[in-house]
C-alpha cells in the first residue's frame, strides 16, 4: 500500500476511537455504561444493529461469494423483515417494559434462575469463541494484503475495539458503529461506480450483468424444495425467519443495541431499519462481487488471488507445472474475453444468443485451469482446505483503486471487524456482570463497583478474544466444535423465549429440560445433512413442544403480574 | 417485573402498525424487483 493509504488508515482509526470516547456521556453509572441511559435515537440504534451484523467477514467473504456464486446468498435474509416485525410486536416490548439489561434476565423473571443462567452461559461460550473468529478470519486475509504479521493485524483490528469499549461503554460502541456504517456504505457505492467505469464502453453495466446472468450468477430466488440445499427461497423465508428471530431477539449482542434506544417506539424503529435496508445492503455487497467478476473478464485477473501462496508455488518443485498452467490460463483469458464481448454485444443488439455457448465453454475452461492451480497449491502447502475466494475483493481494491481510496476501503474492512468485536465485547461483559457477578457474587454493591468490574470484564473478554484469534489455527477444531455447537442451540434458545411468551402455563422446569432436550435433538437432526437454516426451526419447535408438555405435566405456574 | 401492559409513554407514542404492513409490502416489492431484474439480464 502507498504511504498515503497508510496515513489515511491510521488517521481514520485514531479519529474513530477518539471521537467514540469523546461523545460518551453518563458512563459513571452502570445503566450509562451498558444501556447509554436509554438515550440513543432510533436511527443510531438501527445503524448499530446493522453494523454489528456486518463484519469484515461480510465485506471480504460475501463479495467473494458474489464473485464465485452470484446472488444466491441473498436468500438467507428473506426471513429478516418478517422476523423484525414479529420481534417489534412481541419480544421488544417485553424486554423494554421489564427494564432488563440482558435478554436472559427476563427469563429469570418469567421462569427461574437456572434457565437464565444456562441461556446466558451458552451465549458467553459461543460468543466468546466467535469473537476470536471475527478477529482472526479477516486478520489472516488482511495481513497478506497489508504486508503485516497476522498477530499485528489481529491487534490492529482488536485493540481499538478493546480501548473504546472498555472506556466508553455502549455509547462509544453505538456512535462508532454509526460512523463505520456510513464509511462502509459510502465505500461500497464508490467501488460499484469505479467498477462500472472500469468496464469497456461497448459492454457497460448491462453487458457485464448479462454475462453474470449467463453464468448463473443472477439467481436471487430459487423455489426448489430441497432441505439439504443451503440457500433456497424456502430455507431463507422459513429457516431464515427463525434464525433472525433468534439472532435479533435472543442474542445479547443484538438485543443490547436496541435496549439503548430512547423509547420503546425508537427500539422498534431501530429494528425496522434493518427490515427495510438489510436485503438492499446485502444485494449491494453481492453486486460488488458480481461486478468484480465482470471487471476481471475484461481485465486479466491473477490465476491465484493469494499472492503469497503463488510465490510459494513458484519457488517449489512444481514451479514448472505452475508456469505451464499460467500460459494456458493467459490464453484462456483472451479466449473468454473475446467470447464475452461477442455475447454481450449480440445481446445488447438483440442479435440472438448463439454466442453464449462459446462464452460458457471458455468460462468453464478457465475455471478448470484455476482448479488445477488451486490443486497445485494444496499439494505444495499441504492445506487441503485452501481457498482464495476471500482474497478476491481485497486484491481488486489494492490493485485497481486510486491511492487514498485504497486506504479508505482497507480501513472500512478493518473497522467492520472492529465494530462487530466491540459490540460482542460489550454484550459479553454485560452478560458476565449482570447475569453472573451481580446475580450470584456481589448482589448488593455500589454502581462504581459494578462499573469497575464491567470494565475489567470487557478487558478480559477482549484479551480472551485476542488469544483465541492469535491461536486460531491451533484452536481450529475447537472453534469449529464451538461454532457447530452454537448452531445447535440458536433455535433452541428461541424456543425458550417462545415458550415464555406464547405458553402462559409454561414453567422453569419445562423450559430448562426442553432447552437441553432441544439442543440434543438438533445435534441428532444435524447428522442427516439437513441445511443449517432448518436446524433453527427444528430447535425452536422441539423446545416449544417439549417445554409445553413438561410444564403441563409438572404443574402450571402463574404468570407474574406487574 | 415483566409487564404485558403498555405504559403511558407507550400509549402516547405515534402509531407503528402501518410500518409493519409497509415492511411486508416493501419486502414483496423488493423480491419481485430482484426477480425481474435478474430475468431482464439473463
Coordinates of C-alpha atoms in Angstrom, one line a residue:
Chain A
X1 CA 0.0 0.0 0.0
X2 CA 1.1 3.6 -0.7
X3 CA 2.2 5.6 2.3
X4 CA -0.8 8.0 1.8
X5 CA -3.1 5.0 2.2
X6 CA -1.3 4.1 5.5
X7 CA -1.7 7.6 6.8
X8 CA -5.5 7.5 5.9
X9 CA -5.9 4.1 7.5
X10 CA -4.1 5.0 10.8
X11 CA -5.7 8.5 10.9
X12 CA -9.3 7.3 10.4
X13 CA -8.8 4.6 13.0
X14 CA -7.4 7.1 15.5
X15 CA -10.3 9.5 14.8
X16 CA -12.9 6.8 15.2
X17 CA -11.6 5.8 18.6
X18 CA -11.1 9.3 19.8
X19 CA -14.5 10.5 18.7
X20 CA -16.2 7.4 20.2
X21 CA -14.7 8.2 23.6
X22 CA -15.3 12.0 23.3
X23 CA -19.1 11.6 22.7
X24 CA -19.6 9.3 25.7
X25 CA -21.6 10.8 28.5
X26 CA -23.0 9.4 31.8
X27 CA -20.8 6.4 31.8
X28 CA -20.1 6.7 35.5
X29 CA -23.3 4.7 36.2
X30 CA -24.0 1.1 35.2
X31 CA -27.1 2.0 33.1
X32 CA -25.0 4.6 31.3
X33 CA -22.2 2.1 30.6
X34 CA -24.3 -0.8 29.4
X35 CA -27.5 0.9 28.2
X36 CA -26.5 4.5 27.4
X37 CA -29.1 5.6 30.0
X38 CA -31.6 4.6 27.2
X39 CA -30.9 7.8 25.3
X40 CA -29.8 6.7 21.8
X41 CA -32.0 7.9 18.9
X42 CA -33.7 5.2 16.8
X43 CA -31.6 5.8 13.7
X44 CA -28.3 5.5 15.6
X45 CA -29.5 2.3 17.4
X46 CA -30.7 1.0 14.0
X47 CA -27.3 1.6 12.3
X48 CA -25.6 0.0 15.3
X49 CA -27.8 -3.1 14.9
X50 CA -26.8 -3.3 11.2
X51 CA -23.1 -2.6 11.9
X52 CA -22.9 -5.3 14.5
X53 CA -24.1 -7.8 11.9
X54 CA -21.9 -6.5 9.1
X55 CA -18.4 -7.7 10.0
X56 CA -15.2 -7.8 7.9
X57 CA -16.2 -11.4 7.0
X58 CA -19.2 -9.9 5.2
X59 CA -17.0 -7.4 3.4
X60 CA -14.5 -10.0 2.1
X61 CA -16.4 -13.3 2.3
X62 CA -19.7 -12.1 0.8
X63 CA -18.1 -10.2 -2.0
X64 CA -16.1 -13.3 -2.7
X65 CA -19.3 -15.3 -2.7
X66 CA -20.8 -12.8 -5.2
X67 CA -17.8 -13.3 -7.4
X68 CA -18.0 -17.1 -7.5
X69 CA -21.7 -17.8 -6.8
X70 CA -23.6 -14.6 -7.5
X71 CA -26.8 -13.5 -5.8
X72 CA -27.8 -16.9 -4.3
X73 CA -26.7 -15.9 -0.8
X74 CA -29.2 -13.1 -0.5
X75 CA -31.9 -15.7 0.1
X76 CA -30.5 -16.2 3.6
X77 CA -32.1 -12.8 4.5
X78 CA -35.6 -13.3 3.1
X79 CA -37.0 -14.1 6.6
X80 CA -35.4 -11.0 8.2
X81 CA -38.1 -8.4 7.5
X82 CA -40.8 -10.7 8.9
X83 CA -38.7 -11.6 11.9
X84 CA -38.2 -7.9 12.6
X85 CA -41.9 -7.3 12.5
X86 CA -42.6 -10.2 14.8
X87 CA -39.9 -9.1 17.3
X88 CA -41.2 -5.5 17.3
X89 CA -44.7 -6.8 18.2
X90 CA -43.6 -9.4 20.8
X91 CA -40.2 -9.6 22.5
X92 CA -39.1 -5.9 22.2
X93 CA -41.9 -4.5 24.3
X94 CA -41.4 -7.3 26.8
X95 CA -37.7 -6.5 27.2
X96 CA -38.2 -2.8 27.2
X97 CA -41.0 -2.7 29.8
X98 CA -39.2 -5.2 32.0
X99 CA -36.2 -2.7 32.1
X100 CA -33.8 -5.6 31.8
X101 CA -30.1 -5.3 30.9
X102 CA -29.9 -8.7 29.3
X103 CA -32.4 -10.8 27.4
X104 CA -31.7 -13.7 29.8
X105 CA -32.6 -11.6 32.8
X106 CA -36.1 -11.6 31.5
X107 CA -36.1 -15.4 31.6
X108 CA -35.5 -15.5 35.4
X109 CA -38.4 -13.2 35.9
X110 CA -40.6 -15.4 33.8
X111 CA -39.1 -18.8 34.7
X112 CA -36.3 -19.3 37.2
X113 CA -32.6 -18.6 37.8
X114 CA -31.3 -21.9 36.3
X115 CA -33.0 -21.2 32.9
X116 CA -31.5 -17.7 32.9
X117 CA -28.0 -18.9 33.8
X118 CA -28.0 -21.7 31.2
X119 CA -29.0 -19.5 28.3
X120 CA -26.6 -16.8 29.4
X121 CA -23.8 -19.3 29.8
X122 CA -24.5 -20.7 26.3
X123 CA -24.3 -17.2 24.9
X124 CA -21.0 -16.5 26.7
X125 CA -19.4 -19.7 25.5
X126 CA -20.4 -19.4 21.8
X127 CA -19.9 -15.6 21.5
X128 CA -16.6 -15.7 23.4
X129 CA -15.2 -18.1 20.8
X130 CA -16.8 -16.4 17.8
X131 CA -15.2 -13.1 18.9
X132 CA -11.8 -14.7 18.2
X133 CA -13.0 -15.8 14.7
X134 CA -14.3 -12.3 14.0
X135 CA -10.8 -11.1 14.5
X136 CA -8.8 -14.0 13.1
X137 CA -10.6 -14.6 9.8
X138 CA -10.1 -11.1 8.4
X139 CA -6.7 -10.8 10.1
X140 CA -5.3 -13.7 8.0
X141 CA -6.5 -12.1 4.8
X142 CA -5.7 -8.5 5.7
X143 CA -2.2 -9.4 6.9
X144 CA -1.3 -10.6 3.4
X145 CA -2.9 -7.6 1.8
X146 CA -1.2 -5.1 4.2
X147 CA 2.1 -7.0 4.3
X148 CA 1.9 -7.3 8.1
X149 CA 2.3 -10.1 10.6
X150 CA -1.0 -11.9 11.4
X151 CA -0.6 -11.1 15.1
X152 CA 0.0 -7.4 14.3
X153 CA -3.1 -7.3 12.1
X154 CA -5.2 -9.0 14.8
X155 CA -4.1 -6.3 17.2
X156 CA -4.9 -3.6 14.6
X157 CA -8.4 -5.0 14.5
X158 CA -8.9 -5.9 18.2
X159 CA -7.1 -3.2 20.1
X160 CA -9.2 -0.2 19.1
X161 CA -12.3 -2.2 19.9
X162 CA -11.0 -3.1 23.4
X163 CA -9.9 0.6 24.1
X164 CA -13.2 2.3 23.2
X165 CA -15.4 -0.4 24.6
X166 CA -13.6 -0.6 28.0
X167 CA -13.5 3.2 28.5
X168 CA -16.6 4.3 26.5
X169 CA -19.1 1.5 27.1
X170 CA -22.1 1.1 24.9
X171 CA -22.3 4.8 23.8
X172 CA -18.8 4.6 22.3
X173 CA -19.8 1.4 20.6
X174 CA -23.0 2.8 19.1
X175 CA -21.6 6.1 17.9
X176 CA -18.6 4.4 16.4
X177 CA -21.0 2.0 14.6
X178 CA -22.8 4.9 13.1
X179 CA -19.6 6.4 11.6
X180 CA -18.4 3.0 10.4
X181 CA -21.7 2.2 8.6
X182 CA -21.5 5.5 6.8
X183 CA -17.9 4.7 5.8
X184 CA -18.7 1.2 4.6
X185 CA -21.8 2.1 2.6
X186 CA -20.1 5.1 1.0
X187 CA -17.1 2.9 0.2
X188 CA -19.2 0.2 -1.4
X189 CA -21.1 2.7 -3.5
X190 CA -17.9 4.3 -4.8
X191 CA -16.5 0.9 -5.5
X192 CA -19.6 0.0 -7.6
X193 CA -19.2 3.2 -9.5
X194 CA -15.4 2.6 -10.2
X195 CA -16.2 -1.0 -11.2
X196 CA -18.8 0.2 -13.8
X197 CA -16.4 2.9 -15.0
X198 CA -13.7 0.2 -15.4
X199 CA -15.8 -1.8 -17.8
X200 CA -15.2 -1.4 -21.6
X201 CA -17.5 1.3 -23.1
X202 CA -19.2 -1.1 -25.5
X203 CA -20.0 -3.6 -22.7
X204 CA -21.0 -1.3 -19.8
X205 CA -23.1 -2.2 -16.7
X206 CA -25.9 -4.1 -18.6
X207 CA -23.4 -6.2 -20.7
X208 CA -21.5 -7.2 -17.5
X209 CA -24.7 -8.1 -15.8
X210 CA -25.9 -10.1 -18.7
X211 CA -22.6 -12.1 -18.7
X212 CA -23.1 -12.7 -14.9
X213 CA -26.6 -13.8 -15.7
X214 CA -25.5 -16.2 -18.4
X215 CA -23.1 -17.9 -15.9
X216 CA -26.0 -18.3 -13.4
X217 CA -24.8 -15.6 -11.0
X218 CA -28.2 -13.8 -11.1
X219 CA -30.4 -16.2 -9.2
X220 CA -31.8 -14.2 -6.3
X221 CA -34.8 -16.6 -6.0
X222 CA -34.6 -20.4 -6.1
X223 CA -38.0 -22.0 -5.5
X224 CA -36.6 -25.5 -5.4
X225 CA -37.7 -27.5 -2.4
X226 CA -34.6 -29.3 -1.1
X227 CA -33.9 -29.3 2.7
X228 CA -30.2 -30.2 2.0
X229 CA -29.6 -27.2 -0.2
X230 CA -28.3 -24.3 1.9
X231 CA -29.9 -21.3 0.1
X232 CA -33.3 -21.5 -1.4
X233 CA -36.3 -19.2 -1.2
X234 CA -38.0 -21.6 1.4
X235 CA -34.9 -22.1 3.6
X236 CA -34.4 -18.3 3.6
X237 CA -38.0 -17.4 4.3
X238 CA -38.8 -20.1 6.9
X239 CA -35.5 -21.1 8.4
X240 CA -34.2 -17.6 7.9
X241 CA -37.1 -16.2 9.9
X242 CA -36.3 -18.5 12.8
X243 CA -32.6 -17.7 12.6
X244 CA -33.2 -13.9 12.6
X245 CA -35.8 -14.2 15.4
X246 CA -33.2 -16.0 17.5
X247 CA -30.3 -13.7 16.5
X248 CA -32.1 -10.4 16.9
X249 CA -34.4 -11.5 19.7
X250 CA -32.3 -13.8 22.0
X251 CA -28.7 -12.9 21.3
X252 CA -27.4 -10.3 23.8
X253 CA -25.1 -8.8 21.2
X254 CA -28.1 -7.6 19.2
X255 CA -30.7 -7.1 22.0
X256 CA -28.3 -4.7 23.8
X257 CA -28.2 -2.5 20.6
X258 CA -31.9 -1.7 20.7
X259 CA -32.2 -1.7 24.5
X260 CA -30.2 1.6 24.4
X261 CA -32.9 3.3 22.4
X262 CA -34.6 6.3 24.0
X263 CA -38.1 4.8 23.9
X264 CA -39.9 1.6 23.0
X265 CA -41.0 3.3 19.8
X266 CA -37.4 4.0 19.0
X267 CA -36.3 0.5 19.8
X268 CA -39.0 -0.8 17.4
X269 CA -37.9 1.7 14.7
X270 CA -34.3 0.7 15.1
X271 CA -35.2 -2.9 14.2
X272 CA -37.5 -1.9 11.4
X273 CA -34.5 -0.1 9.8
X274 CA -32.9 -3.5 9.3
X275 CA -36.2 -4.8 8.0
X276 CA -36.2 -2.1 5.2
X277 CA -32.5 -1.9 4.4
X278 CA -30.8 -5.3 5.2
X279 CA -31.7 -7.0 1.9
X280 CA -30.8 -4.0 -0.3
X281 CA -27.5 -3.8 1.6
X282 CA -26.7 -7.5 1.0
X283 CA -27.6 -7.0 -2.7
X284 CA -25.1 -4.1 -2.8
X285 CA -22.4 -6.3 -1.2
X286 CA -23.1 -9.2 -3.6
X287 CA -23.4 -6.8 -6.6
X288 CA -19.8 -5.6 -5.8
X289 CA -18.6 -9.3 -6.1
X290 CA -20.6 -9.8 -9.3
X291 CA -19.2 -6.6 -10.9
X292 CA -15.6 -7.7 -9.8
X293 CA -16.3 -10.9 -11.8
X294 CA -17.4 -8.8 -14.8
X295 CA -14.4 -6.5 -14.4
X296 CA -12.0 -9.4 -14.4
X297 CA -13.5 -10.8 -17.7
X298 CA -12.1 -7.7 -19.4
X299 CA -9.0 -7.0 -17.2
X300 CA -6.8 -10.1 -16.8
X301 CA -7.1 -11.5 -13.2
X302 CA -4.3 -13.2 -11.4
X303 CA -4.5 -17.0 -11.6
X304 CA -4.4 -17.1 -7.8
X305 CA -5.7 -14.2 -5.7
X306 CA -3.4 -15.1 -2.7
X307 CA -0.1 -13.7 -3.8
X308 CA 1.9 -15.3 -1.0
X309 CA 0.8 -18.8 -2.0
X310 CA 1.6 -18.0 -5.6
X311 CA 5.2 -17.1 -4.7
X312 CA 5.5 -20.3 -2.6
X313 CA 4.4 -22.4 -5.6
X314 CA 6.8 -20.5 -7.9
X315 CA 9.7 -21.4 -5.6
X316 CA 8.6 -25.1 -5.2
X317 CA 9.4 -28.2 -7.1
X318 CA 6.1 -27.7 -9.0
X319 CA 7.1 -24.3 -10.4
X320 CA 7.4 -25.7 -13.9
X321 CA 3.8 -27.2 -13.8
X322 CA 2.6 -23.9 -12.5
X323 CA 4.4 -21.9 -15.2
X324 CA 2.9 -24.1 -17.9
X325 CA -0.5 -23.7 -16.4
X326 CA 0.0 -19.9 -16.3
X327 CA 0.5 -20.0 -20.1
X328 CA -2.8 -21.9 -20.6
X329 CA -4.5 -19.5 -18.2
X330 CA -3.4 -16.4 -20.2
X331 CA -4.6 -18.0 -23.4
X332 CA -8.0 -18.9 -21.9
X333 CA -8.4 -15.4 -20.5
X334 CA -8.0 -14.0 -24.0
X335 CA -10.5 -16.5 -25.5
X336 CA -13.0 -15.8 -22.8
X337 CA -12.7 -12.0 -23.2
X338 CA -13.3 -12.4 -27.0
X339 CA -16.4 -14.7 -26.4
X340 CA -17.7 -12.4 -23.7
X341 CA -17.5 -9.3 -26.0
X342 CA -19.4 -11.1 -28.7
X343 CA -22.0 -12.4 -26.3
X344 CA -22.7 -9.1 -24.6
X345 CA -22.8 -7.1 -27.8
X346 CA -25.1 -9.6 -29.5
X347 CA -27.5 -9.5 -26.5
X348 CA -27.4 -5.7 -26.5
X349 CA -28.2 -5.6 -30.2
X350 CA -30.9 -8.2 -30.0
X351 CA -28.8 -10.4 -32.4
X352 CA -29.7 -13.7 -30.8
X353 CA -27.9 -15.8 -28.1
X354 CA -25.9 -18.2 -30.2
X355 CA -22.6 -16.9 -28.9
X356 CA -23.4 -17.7 -25.3
X357 CA -22.3 -21.4 -25.6
X358 CA -18.8 -20.3 -26.7
X359 CA -18.6 -17.9 -23.7
X360 CA -19.8 -20.5 -21.2
X361 CA -17.3 -23.0 -22.6
X362 CA -14.4 -20.5 -22.3
X363 CA -15.6 -19.6 -18.7
X364 CA -15.7 -23.3 -17.8
X365 CA -12.2 -23.9 -19.3
X366 CA -10.8 -21.0 -17.2
X367 CA -12.5 -22.4 -14.1
X368 CA -10.9 -25.8 -14.8
X369 CA -7.4 -24.3 -15.2
X370 CA -7.8 -22.3 -12.0
X371 CA -8.9 -25.5 -10.3
X372 CA -5.7 -27.2 -11.4
X373 CA -3.7 -24.2 -10.0
X374 CA -5.5 -24.5 -6.7
X375 CA -4.7 -28.2 -6.6
X376 CA -1.0 -27.4 -7.1
X377 CA -1.2 -25.0 -4.1
X378 CA -2.9 -27.7 -2.0
X379 CA -0.2 -30.1 -3.0
X380 CA 2.7 -27.7 -2.2
X381 CA 1.2 -26.2 1.0
X382 CA -0.4 -29.4 2.3
X383 CA -3.5 -27.4 3.0
X384 CA -6.4 -29.5 1.7
X385 CA -8.9 -26.7 2.5
X386 CA -7.1 -24.0 0.5
X387 CA -9.5 -21.5 -1.0
X388 CA -8.6 -18.0 -2.2
X389 CA -12.1 -16.6 -2.6
X390 CA -11.7 -14.3 0.4
X391 CA -8.7 -12.6 -1.3
X392 CA -10.6 -11.6 -4.5
X393 CA -12.1 -8.3 -3.2
X394 CA -9.1 -7.0 -1.2
X395 CA -6.8 -7.9 -4.2
X396 CA -9.0 -5.9 -6.5
X397 CA -9.1 -3.0 -4.2
X398 CA -5.3 -2.8 -3.7
X399 CA -4.6 -3.3 -7.4
X400 CA -7.1 -1.1 -9.2
X401 CA -8.4 1.6 -6.8
X402 CA -6.7 5.0 -6.7
X403 CA -4.3 6.0 -3.9
X404 CA -6.4 7.3 -1.0
X405 CA -9.4 5.3 -1.8
X406 CA -7.4 2.1 -1.1
X407 CA -6.7 3.3 2.4
X408 CA -10.3 4.2 3.0
X409 CA -11.6 0.8 1.8
X410 CA -8.9 -1.0 3.9
X411 CA -9.9 0.9 7.0
X412 CA -13.6 0.2 6.2
X413 CA -12.9 -3.5 6.1
X414 CA -10.8 -3.4 9.3
X415 CA -13.4 -1.3 11.1
X416 CA -16.2 -3.6 10.0
X417 CA -14.4 -6.2 12.2
X418 CA -13.6 -3.7 14.9
X419 CA -17.2 -2.6 15.4
X420 CA -18.6 -6.1 15.5
X421 CA -16.0 -7.1 18.0
X422 CA -16.8 -4.0 20.2
X423 CA -20.5 -4.9 20.3
X424 CA -19.6 -8.5 21.2
X425 CA -17.3 -7.4 24.0
X426 CA -19.8 -5.0 25.3
X427 CA -22.5 -7.7 25.4
X428 CA -20.2 -10.4 26.8
X429 CA -19.3 -8.0 29.6
X430 CA -23.0 -7.2 30.3
X431 CA -24.0 -10.9 30.5
X432 CA -21.0 -11.7 32.7
X433 CA -21.7 -8.9 35.2
X434 CA -25.5 -8.8 35.2
X435 CA -26.3 -12.5 34.8
X436 CA -23.5 -13.9 37.0
X437 CA -21.4 -11.4 39.0
X438 CA -24.3 -9.2 40.2
X439 CA -26.7 -12.2 40.4
X440 CA -24.5 -14.7 42.4
X441 CA -21.3 -12.9 43.6
X442 CA -21.9 -9.3 44.7
X443 CA -25.7 -8.9 44.9
X444 CA -25.6 -5.5 46.7
X445 CA -22.8 -3.2 45.7
X446 CA -22.3 0.4 44.5
X447 CA -22.6 1.4 40.9
X448 CA -19.0 2.4 40.9
X449 CA -18.0 -1.1 42.0
X450 CA -20.1 -2.7 39.2
X451 CA -18.7 -0.3 36.7
X452 CA -15.1 -1.2 37.6
X453 CA -16.0 -4.9 37.4
X454 CA -17.7 -4.3 34.0
X455 CA -14.6 -2.6 32.6
X456 CA -12.5 -5.5 33.8
X457 CA -14.9 -8.0 32.3
X458 CA -14.8 -6.1 28.9
X459 CA -10.9 -6.1 29.0
X460 CA -11.0 -9.8 30.0
X461 CA -13.2 -10.8 27.0
X462 CA -11.0 -8.6 24.8
X463 CA -7.9 -10.4 25.8
X464 CA -9.6 -13.7 25.6
X465 CA -10.8 -13.0 22.0
X466 CA -7.3 -11.8 21.0
X467 CA -5.8 -15.0 22.4
X468 CA -8.3 -17.1 20.5
X469 CA -7.6 -15.1 17.4
X470 CA -3.9 -15.4 17.6
X471 CA -4.1 -19.2 18.3
X472 CA -7.0 -19.7 15.9
X473 CA -5.1 -22.1 13.7
X474 CA -4.1 -24.3 16.6
X475 CA -7.6 -24.0 18.1
X476 CA -9.2 -24.6 14.7
X477 CA -11.0 -27.8 15.6
X478 CA -12.1 -26.5 19.0
X479 CA -13.5 -23.3 17.4
X480 CA -15.3 -25.4 14.8
X481 CA -16.8 -27.5 17.5
X482 CA -18.0 -24.5 19.5
X483 CA -19.5 -22.8 16.4
X484 CA -21.2 -26.0 15.4
X485 CA -22.5 -26.3 19.0
X486 CA -23.7 -22.7 18.7
X487 CA -25.8 -23.5 15.6
X488 CA -27.4 -26.4 17.7
X489 CA -28.7 -24.1 20.4
X490 CA -29.6 -20.9 18.4
X491 CA -33.1 -22.2 17.6
X492 CA -33.4 -23.9 20.9
X493 CA -32.9 -20.6 22.9
X494 CA -35.6 -19.1 20.6
X495 CA -37.9 -21.9 21.7
X496 CA -37.4 -20.9 25.4
X497 CA -38.5 -17.3 24.6
X498 CA -41.4 -18.6 22.5
X499 CA -42.4 -20.7 25.5
X500 CA -42.2 -17.7 27.8
X501 CA -44.4 -15.5 25.7
X502 CA -46.8 -17.9 24.0
X503 CA -47.5 -20.6 26.6
X504 CA -48.8 -18.8 29.8
X505 CA -48.6 -22.0 31.9
X506 CA -45.0 -22.8 31.0
X507 CA -42.7 -23.2 34.0
X508 CA -39.0 -23.2 34.7
X509 CA -38.6 -26.9 34.8
X510 CA -40.3 -27.3 31.5
X511 CA -38.2 -24.6 29.9
X512 CA -34.9 -25.9 31.3
X513 CA -35.4 -29.5 30.4
X514 CA -36.8 -28.6 27.0
X515 CA -33.7 -26.4 26.2
X516 CA -31.3 -29.3 26.9
X517 CA -33.6 -31.8 25.0
X518 CA -33.9 -29.3 22.1
X519 CA -30.1 -29.0 21.8
X520 CA -29.7 -32.8 21.8
X521 CA -32.5 -33.2 19.1
X522 CA -30.9 -30.6 16.9
X523 CA -27.5 -32.3 17.2
X524 CA -29.1 -35.5 16.1
X525 CA -31.0 -34.0 13.2
X526 CA -27.8 -32.2 12.0
X527 CA -26.3 -35.6 11.3
X528 CA -28.8 -36.1 8.5
X529 CA -27.1 -33.4 6.4
X530 CA -30.1 -31.0 6.5
X531 CA -29.2 -27.4 5.7
X532 CA -28.3 -25.4 8.8
X533 CA -31.1 -22.9 8.4
X534 CA -33.7 -25.6 9.0
X535 CA -31.9 -26.6 12.3
X536 CA -33.2 -23.3 13.8
X537 CA -36.8 -24.3 13.0
X538 CA -36.3 -27.8 14.5
X539 CA -34.7 -26.4 17.7
X540 CA -37.4 -23.8 18.3
X541 CA -40.3 -26.1 17.6
X542 CA -38.8 -29.0 19.7
X543 CA -38.2 -26.8 22.7
X544 CA -41.6 -25.2 22.5
X545 CA -43.5 -28.5 22.2
X546 CA -41.4 -30.4 24.9
X547 CA -41.5 -27.4 27.2
X548 CA -45.2 -27.1 26.9
X549 CA -45.7 -30.8 27.6
X550 CA -43.4 -30.9 30.6
X551 CA -44.9 -27.7 32.0
X552 CA -48.4 -29.2 31.8
X553 CA -47.2 -32.5 33.5
X554 CA -45.2 -30.7 36.3
X555 CA -48.0 -28.3 37.1
X556 CA -48.8 -24.8 35.9
X557 CA -47.1 -21.7 37.1
X558 CA -49.0 -18.5 37.3
X559 CA -47.6 -15.8 35.0
X560 CA -46.2 -12.9 37.1
X561 CA -48.3 -9.8 37.1
X562 CA -46.7 -6.3 37.2
Chain B
X1 CA -41.3 -7.3 36.9
X2 CA -42.5 -8.3 33.5
X3 CA -45.5 -6.5 32.1
X4 CA -47.7 -7.0 29.1
X5 CA -49.4 -3.7 29.7
X6 CA -48.3 -0.6 27.7
X7 CA -47.3 2.4 29.9
X8 CA -48.4 6.0 29.4
X9 CA -45.4 6.9 27.2
X10 CA -46.1 3.9 25.0
X11 CA -49.8 4.8 24.7
X12 CA -48.8 8.3 23.7
X13 CA -46.3 7.1 21.1
X14 CA -47.2 7.6 17.4
X15 CA -48.7 4.5 15.8
X16 CA -46.3 2.0 14.3
X17 CA -48.6 -0.7 12.8
X18 CA -48.6 0.9 9.4
X19 CA -44.8 0.3 9.3
X20 CA -45.4 -3.4 9.8
X21 CA -47.6 -3.5 6.7
X22 CA -45.2 -1.3 4.8
X23 CA -42.2 -3.6 5.7
X24 CA -44.0 -6.6 4.2
X25 CA -45.1 -4.6 1.1
X26 CA -41.6 -3.3 0.6
X27 CA -40.2 -6.9 1.0
X28 CA -42.6 -8.3 -1.6
X29 CA -41.8 -5.4 -4.0
X30 CA -38.0 -5.9 -3.4
X31 CA -38.1 -9.6 -4.2
X32 CA -40.3 -9.0 -7.2
X33 CA -37.9 -6.3 -8.5
X34 CA -34.9 -8.6 -7.9
X35 CA -36.6 -11.4 -9.8
X36 CA -37.5 -9.1 -12.7
X37 CA -34.0 -7.6 -12.8
X38 CA -32.4 -11.0 -12.8
X39 CA -34.7 -12.1 -15.6
X40 CA -34.0 -9.0 -17.6
X41 CA -30.3 -9.5 -17.7
X42 CA -30.4 -13.3 -18.2

